[in-house]
């Protein structure tokens, strides 16, 4: 596997590929006038450093989220292009969470049954990463194709037996795929819409490539759950947009597709899975779940600016509580280590100003990150065995969305009285 530093790749690519920050909404084009939350300036959250890079300049970009008062899309301005962030090598691999893999396997089995997929069907996933999901279709004999811009992730998928094209998806590439006869019965876009700077080109491409009677499924963290649970750490430059069901429905409708079903999921702190098809096709009639979700979001104030106004104040409370805990632990002579080095964890560390004096190290199951340092905060990253070697009093779980899985993995820390700490939605110490 190529171990070139993502920071090196991104720093080189960001100079010619960095676009001027846009002032209009990336969906509807209206001026962005309203701040959702301003988290200051941070580096790219997946730009892990080698030891040799610690003394080099490190670029920080504004992490300022806006909400459009016309289509209600929450978004960041584009300071670094998607090509600079996701092209080349990428540090995130989807296959290092057992609970996430179990979720993906359940999804694959459910879709095979629901759509009657077989050896003559075709499944395509956009941003297929390391083949974490498509492997389960391949294992059931359903032909699958992954579209993945990161070379190292695509190589890992191929090793799993998942055919993968190394490309950025958009309308032009969709036309090429359709011309090659690659029109899927099931088109999957799980947790990728947030990563897309040009929404309209991406969704237009989905319509272009989808089979006439095909189905699209899209999973994304639900904006209302982000607000309810103060999940500000899920805001980072690699996530250009944050979605309500209301906005996603309008986005697909604008490109000739209809959302006909929606399910609520527990993944990523609370997500939605939406089903869509061509508006002029057999999937054009929305089911009752669509109206129910639209009405719920309306009642929750998704189209009311006042709903968004209080978020920044609640973020400050979460930050203050975490810093108070770490400072009091240090004064009491207690040791704290981190678990995980996810993108959300790097937003949390940098926005709270947490450095190795308060959190000396973190661990991660992804060997790609071992021996590297987190961006901005510069925490060294070790293999999980480091916890048993050092026996810290507290483990701060940075990927809090996997808290149950990680707490179970860390059951052994009870032998020396260790406890887990979860920072979101409010500080919780788990005995």
PDB file of N, CA and C in Angstrom, residues 111-124 137-138 140-145 181-187 211 213-214:
ATOM      1  N   UNK A 111     -31.246  -5.244   0.336  1.00  0.00           N
ATOM      2  CA  UNK A 111     -31.474  -4.728  -1.011  1.00  0.00           C
ATOM      3  C   UNK A 111     -31.548  -5.861  -2.035  1.00  0.00           C
ATOM      4  N   UNK A 112     -30.758  -6.905  -1.848  1.00  0.00           N
ATOM      5  CA  UNK A 112     -30.850  -8.061  -2.745  1.00  0.00           C
ATOM      6  C   UNK A 112     -32.252  -8.655  -2.684  1.00  0.00           C
ATOM      7  N   UNK A 113     -32.798  -8.765  -1.486  1.00  0.00           N
ATOM      8  CA  UNK A 113     -34.145  -9.316  -1.328  1.00  0.00           C
ATOM      9  C   UNK A 113     -35.213  -8.351  -1.836  1.00  0.00           C
ATOM     10  N   UNK A 114     -35.088  -7.079  -1.494  1.00  0.00           N
ATOM     11  CA  UNK A 114     -36.124  -6.096  -1.845  1.00  0.00           C
ATOM     12  C   UNK A 114     -36.224  -5.899  -3.357  1.00  0.00           C
ATOM     13  N   UNK A 115     -35.068  -5.847  -4.047  1.00  0.00           N
ATOM     14  CA  UNK A 115     -35.065  -5.572  -5.481  1.00  0.00           C
ATOM     15  C   UNK A 115     -34.929  -6.828  -6.328  1.00  0.00           C
ATOM     16  N   UNK A 116     -34.786  -7.992  -5.689  1.00  0.00           N
ATOM     17  CA  UNK A 116     -34.640  -9.232  -6.430  1.00  0.00           C
ATOM     18  C   UNK A 116     -33.360  -9.269  -7.257  1.00  0.00           C
ATOM     19  N   UNK A 117     -32.271  -8.761  -6.713  1.00  0.00           N
ATOM     20  CA  UNK A 117     -31.011  -8.704  -7.450  1.00  0.00           C
ATOM     21  C   UNK A 117     -30.416 -10.102  -7.598  1.00  0.00           C
ATOM     22  N   UNK A 118     -29.771 -10.335  -8.754  1.00  0.00           N
ATOM     23  CA  UNK A 118     -29.170 -11.645  -9.022  1.00  0.00           C
ATOM     24  C   UNK A 118     -27.955 -11.475  -9.924  1.00  0.00           C
ATOM     25  N   UNK A 119     -27.511 -12.546 -10.519  1.00  0.00           N
ATOM     26  CA  UNK A 119     -26.316 -12.512 -11.345  1.00  0.00           C
ATOM     27  C   UNK A 119     -26.452 -11.699 -12.613  1.00  0.00           C
ATOM     28  N   UNK A 120     -27.682 -11.373 -13.015  1.00  0.00           N
ATOM     29  CA  UNK A 120     -27.899 -10.539 -14.200  1.00  0.00           C
ATOM     30  C   UNK A 120     -28.095  -9.067 -13.842  1.00  0.00           C
ATOM     31  N   UNK A 121     -28.107  -8.757 -12.541  1.00  0.00           N
ATOM     32  CA  UNK A 121     -28.296  -7.380 -12.096  1.00  0.00           C
ATOM     33  C   UNK A 121     -26.952  -6.652 -12.075  1.00  0.00           C
ATOM     34  N   UNK A 122     -27.020  -5.342 -11.802  1.00  0.00           N
ATOM     35  CA  UNK A 122     -25.804  -4.536 -11.727  1.00  0.00           C
ATOM     36  C   UNK A 122     -25.937  -3.557 -10.565  1.00  0.00           C
ATOM     37  N   UNK A 123     -24.918  -3.553  -9.701  1.00  0.00           N
ATOM     38  CA  UNK A 123     -24.876  -2.630  -8.573  1.00  0.00           C
ATOM     39  C   UNK A 123     -23.655  -1.738  -8.725  1.00  0.00           C
ATOM     40  N   UNK A 124     -23.818  -0.458  -8.461  1.00  0.00           N
ATOM     41  CA  UNK A 124     -22.712   0.494  -8.536  1.00  0.00           C
ATOM     42  C   UNK A 124     -22.718   1.341  -7.275  1.00  0.00           C
ATOM     43  N   UNK A 137     -22.198  -7.757  -1.901  1.00  0.00           N
ATOM     44  CA  UNK A 137     -22.917  -8.081  -3.134  1.00  0.00           C
ATOM     45  C   UNK A 137     -22.129  -9.097  -3.950  1.00  0.00           C
ATOM     46  N   UNK A 138     -20.820  -8.882  -4.048  1.00  0.00           N
ATOM     47  CA  UNK A 138     -19.970  -9.809  -4.796  1.00  0.00           C
ATOM     48  C   UNK A 138     -20.057 -11.210  -4.210  1.00  0.00           C
ATOM     49  N   UNK A 140     -22.500 -12.558  -2.817  1.00  0.00           N
ATOM     50  CA  UNK A 140     -23.792 -13.164  -3.159  1.00  0.00           C
ATOM     51  C   UNK A 140     -23.961 -13.359  -4.670  1.00  0.00           C
ATOM     52  N   UNK A 141     -22.907 -13.112  -5.445  1.00  0.00           N
ATOM     53  CA  UNK A 141     -22.964 -13.342  -6.874  1.00  0.00           C
ATOM     54  C   UNK A 141     -23.622 -12.236  -7.669  1.00  0.00           C
ATOM     55  N   UNK A 142     -23.757 -11.029  -7.083  1.00  0.00           N
ATOM     56  CA  UNK A 142     -24.342  -9.887  -7.791  1.00  0.00           C
ATOM     57  C   UNK A 142     -23.206  -9.026  -8.337  1.00  0.00           C
ATOM     58  N   UNK A 143     -23.109  -8.836  -9.641  1.00  0.00           N
ATOM     59  CA  UNK A 143     -22.034  -8.028 -10.213  1.00  0.00           C
ATOM     60  C   UNK A 143     -22.051  -6.603  -9.659  1.00  0.00           C
ATOM     61  N   UNK A 144     -20.873  -6.093  -9.315  1.00  0.00           N
ATOM     62  CA  UNK A 144     -20.784  -4.781  -8.689  1.00  0.00           C
ATOM     63  C   UNK A 144     -19.595  -4.024  -9.246  1.00  0.00           C
ATOM     64  N   UNK A 145     -19.708  -2.696  -9.253  1.00  0.00           N
ATOM     65  CA  UNK A 145     -18.624  -1.821  -9.686  1.00  0.00           C
ATOM     66  C   UNK A 145     -18.523  -0.663  -8.718  1.00  0.00           C
ATOM     67  N   UNK A 181     -22.390   0.888 -21.222  1.00  0.00           N
ATOM     68  CA  UNK A 181     -23.393  -0.082 -20.799  1.00  0.00           C
ATOM     69  C   UNK A 181     -23.460  -0.276 -19.298  1.00  0.00           C
ATOM     70  N   UNK A 182     -22.836   0.610 -18.539  1.00  0.00           N
ATOM     71  CA  UNK A 182     -22.830   0.507 -17.072  1.00  0.00           C
ATOM     72  C   UNK A 182     -23.997   1.306 -16.499  1.00  0.00           C
ATOM     73  N   UNK A 183     -25.192   0.753 -16.596  1.00  0.00           N
ATOM     74  CA  UNK A 183     -26.383   1.389 -16.043  1.00  0.00           C
ATOM     75  C   UNK A 183     -26.911   0.499 -14.924  1.00  0.00           C
ATOM     76  N   UNK A 184     -26.740   0.887 -13.665  1.00  0.00           N
ATOM     77  CA  UNK A 184     -27.044  -0.013 -12.550  1.00  0.00           C
ATOM     78  C   UNK A 184     -28.525  -0.129 -12.237  1.00  0.00           C
ATOM     79  N   UNK A 185     -28.900  -1.310 -11.762  1.00  0.00           N
ATOM     80  CA  UNK A 185     -30.226  -1.502 -11.173  1.00  0.00           C
ATOM     81  C   UNK A 185     -30.290  -0.845  -9.806  1.00  0.00           C
ATOM     82  N   UNK A 186     -29.151  -0.838  -9.101  1.00  0.00           N
ATOM     83  CA  UNK A 186     -29.047  -0.205  -7.791  1.00  0.00           C
ATOM     84  C   UNK A 186     -27.815   0.684  -7.801  1.00  0.00           C
ATOM     85  N   UNK A 187     -28.021   1.968  -7.563  1.00  0.00           N
ATOM     86  CA  UNK A 187     -26.941   2.942  -7.482  1.00  0.00           C
ATOM     87  C   UNK A 187     -26.853   3.428  -6.037  1.00  0.00           C
ATOM     88  N   UNK A 211     -30.294   3.141 -14.436  1.00  0.00           N
ATOM     89  CA  UNK A 211     -31.185   2.385 -15.314  1.00  0.00           C
ATOM     90  C   UNK A 211     -32.603   2.957 -15.242  1.00  0.00           C
ATOM     91  N   UNK A 213     -35.524   1.787 -14.731  1.00  0.00           N
ATOM     92  CA  UNK A 213     -36.318   1.368 -13.582  1.00  0.00           C
ATOM     93  C   UNK A 213     -35.436   1.132 -12.357  1.00  0.00           C
ATOM     94  N   UNK A 214     -34.254   1.743 -12.364  1.00  0.00           N
ATOM     95  CA  UNK A 214     -33.310   1.545 -11.276  1.00  0.00           C
ATOM     96  C   UNK A 214     -33.661   2.328 -10.022  1.00  0.00           C
TER      97      UNK A 214
END
